[in-house]
């Protein structure tokens, strides 16, 4: 079975600083990997996805992620944090055509 | 176009009761998935339906069931509610598979007393 580990349940950054959220996966086959964001009292919104076309994936709101097979990682970054980036972020892997397996999530707070 | 809608948004039930949650996917989406979100267990996959057929099921007891109608709308039912069933239940729709982008609804917040 495929699984996802997100390192760090909480991350606090200053406005304008780099945001780095870590995600490692385990998979016996080439995975489909996703990052989702959840704002309070809302559902999840897709930030970006990796489907083997390119190792560096650009998403919405200035986020990007790099797939590193040798490290089994798919870390999410944003060069400059904005107050509106405060939310919970989930890394997910597609186990097959029919489901996503999510990490435990990382809550991001942005300090003014 | 309209997003994924879930009704009701909030529910309060007592132990032993049953509950039915509804999800209307984005027009043209034929795959509907359900997830349970709790602080302790995180996001867990319940089941996925495509063209009225359940293609995959998560590791939940038989008290959790679902179905999909010919218009792709889906319902999930939880019978004999337990306190531990209190959670946010999220529905997501996609065109064909989980490889496509899944669009999530706002969820139904179920509280079991």
Short mmCIF file of C-alpha atoms in Angstrom, two decimals, chain A:
data_model
loop_
_atom_site.label_atom_id
_atom_site.label_comp_id
_atom_site.label_asym_id
_atom_site.label_seq_id
_atom_site.Cartn_x
_atom_site.Cartn_y
_atom_site.Cartn_z
CA UNK A 1 0.00 0.00 0.00
CA UNK A 2 1.11 3.50 -0.73
CA UNK A 3 1.40 6.05 2.06
CA UNK A 4 2.39 9.64 2.71
CA UNK A 5 4.30 11.18 5.60
CA UNK A 6 4.24 14.90 6.24
CA UNK A 7 7.05 16.09 8.46
CA UNK A 8 5.91 18.71 10.93
CA UNK A 9 2.31 19.18 11.95
CA UNK A 10 2.77 22.93 12.41
CA UNK A 11 4.93 25.43 10.56
CA UNK A 12 5.20 29.10 11.47
CA UNK A 13 6.75 31.57 9.05
CA UNK A 14 7.11 35.32 8.83
CA UNK A 15 5.33 37.18 6.08
CA UNK A 16 7.67 37.33 3.10
CA UNK A 17 9.71 34.33 4.21
CA UNK A 18 10.10 31.00 2.44
CA UNK A 19 7.43 28.39 3.03
CA UNK A 20 8.68 24.79 2.95
CA UNK A 21 6.36 21.87 3.66
CA UNK A 22 7.83 18.39 3.58
CA UNK A 23 6.21 15.29 2.16
CA UNK A 24 7.65 11.81 1.71
CA UNK A 25 5.83 8.94 0.08
CA UNK A 26 6.19 5.23 -0.18
CA UNK A 27 5.19 3.54 -3.38
CA UNK A 28 6.00 0.43 -5.33
CA UNK A 29 4.91 2.00 -8.59
CA UNK A 30 5.30 5.49 -10.07
CA UNK A 31 2.90 7.57 -8.03
CA UNK A 32 0.56 10.41 -8.74
CA UNK A 33 1.19 13.02 -6.04
CA UNK A 34 -0.91 15.98 -4.99
CA UNK A 35 -0.88 18.94 -2.65
CA UNK A 36 -4.18 20.26 -1.35
CA UNK A 37 -4.97 23.26 0.87
CA UNK A 38 -7.85 23.56 3.31
CA UNK A 39 -9.01 26.86 4.72
CA UNK A 40 -11.13 26.91 7.89
CA UNK A 41 -14.64 25.57 7.42
CA UNK A 42 -14.02 24.74 3.78
CA UNK A 43 -13.29 21.70 1.67
CA UNK A 44 -9.94 20.95 0.06
CA UNK A 45 -8.58 22.81 -2.94
CA UNK A 46 -5.95 21.39 -5.28
CA UNK A 47 -2.68 23.36 -5.32
CA UNK A 48 -0.77 21.17 -7.76
CA UNK A 49 -0.23 17.61 -8.91
CA UNK A 50 2.62 15.48 -10.21
CA UNK A 51 1.86 13.05 -12.99
CA UNK A 52 5.40 12.23 -14.23
CA UNK A 53 5.41 14.86 -16.98
CA UNK A 54 7.90 17.12 -15.18
CA UNK A 55 9.69 16.86 -11.85
CA UNK A 56 9.14 20.54 -10.97
CA UNK A 57 5.46 21.29 -10.77
CA UNK A 58 4.03 24.78 -10.55
CA UNK A 59 0.68 25.32 -8.92
CA UNK A 60 -1.68 28.06 -7.96
CA UNK A 61 -0.97 30.98 -5.61
CA UNK A 62 2.80 30.86 -6.26
CA UNK A 63 3.35 27.35 -4.89
CA UNK A 64 5.54 24.75 -6.51
CA UNK A 65 6.77 21.28 -5.65
CA UNK A 66 9.65 19.13 -6.80
CA UNK A 67 9.42 15.38 -7.24
CA UNK A 68 12.62 13.60 -6.20
CA UNK A 69 12.45 9.90 -6.83
CA UNK A 70 15.78 9.16 -5.14
CA UNK A 71 14.53 10.78 -1.94
CA UNK A 72 10.89 9.69 -2.38
CA UNK A 73 9.95 13.27 -1.63
CA UNK A 74 7.50 15.84 -2.95
CA UNK A 75 8.14 18.97 -0.90
CA UNK A 76 6.00 22.08 -1.36
CA UNK A 77 7.55 25.55 -1.43
CA UNK A 78 6.58 29.16 -1.86
CA UNK A 79 9.31 31.82 -2.00
CA UNK A 80 7.44 34.51 -0.11
CA UNK A 81 4.66 33.81 2.38
CA UNK A 82 1.52 35.92 2.44
CA UNK A 83 -0.96 36.21 5.28
CA UNK A 84 -3.54 34.51 3.08
CA UNK A 85 -1.37 31.36 3.00
CA UNK A 86 -2.38 30.53 6.56
CA UNK A 87 -4.23 27.22 6.20
CA UNK A 88 -3.79 23.47 6.49
CA UNK A 89 -1.90 21.70 3.73
CA UNK A 90 -2.22 18.06 2.77
CA UNK A 91 0.03 15.92 0.64
CA UNK A 92 -1.70 12.98 -1.05
CA UNK A 93 -0.78 10.01 -3.20
CA UNK A 94 -3.01 8.19 -5.62
CA UNK A 95 -3.02 4.56 -4.65
CA UNK A 96 -4.96 3.55 -7.72
CA UNK A 97 -7.49 5.06 -10.01
CA UNK A 98 -10.08 5.31 -7.33
CA UNK A 99 -8.73 6.87 -4.13
CA UNK A 100 -6.34 9.32 -2.59
CA UNK A 101 -4.33 8.59 0.53
CA UNK A 102 -3.61 11.74 2.52
CA UNK A 103 -0.88 12.72 4.91
CA UNK A 104 -1.73 13.98 8.38
CA UNK A 105 -1.55 17.61 7.28
CA UNK A 106 0.59 20.61 8.14
CA UNK A 107 -0.91 23.77 9.60
CA UNK A 108 0.79 26.94 8.43
CA UNK A 109 0.63 30.15 10.42
CA UNK A 110 2.02 33.38 9.00
CA UNK A 111 3.40 36.02 11.35
CA UNK A 112 3.11 39.67 10.41
#
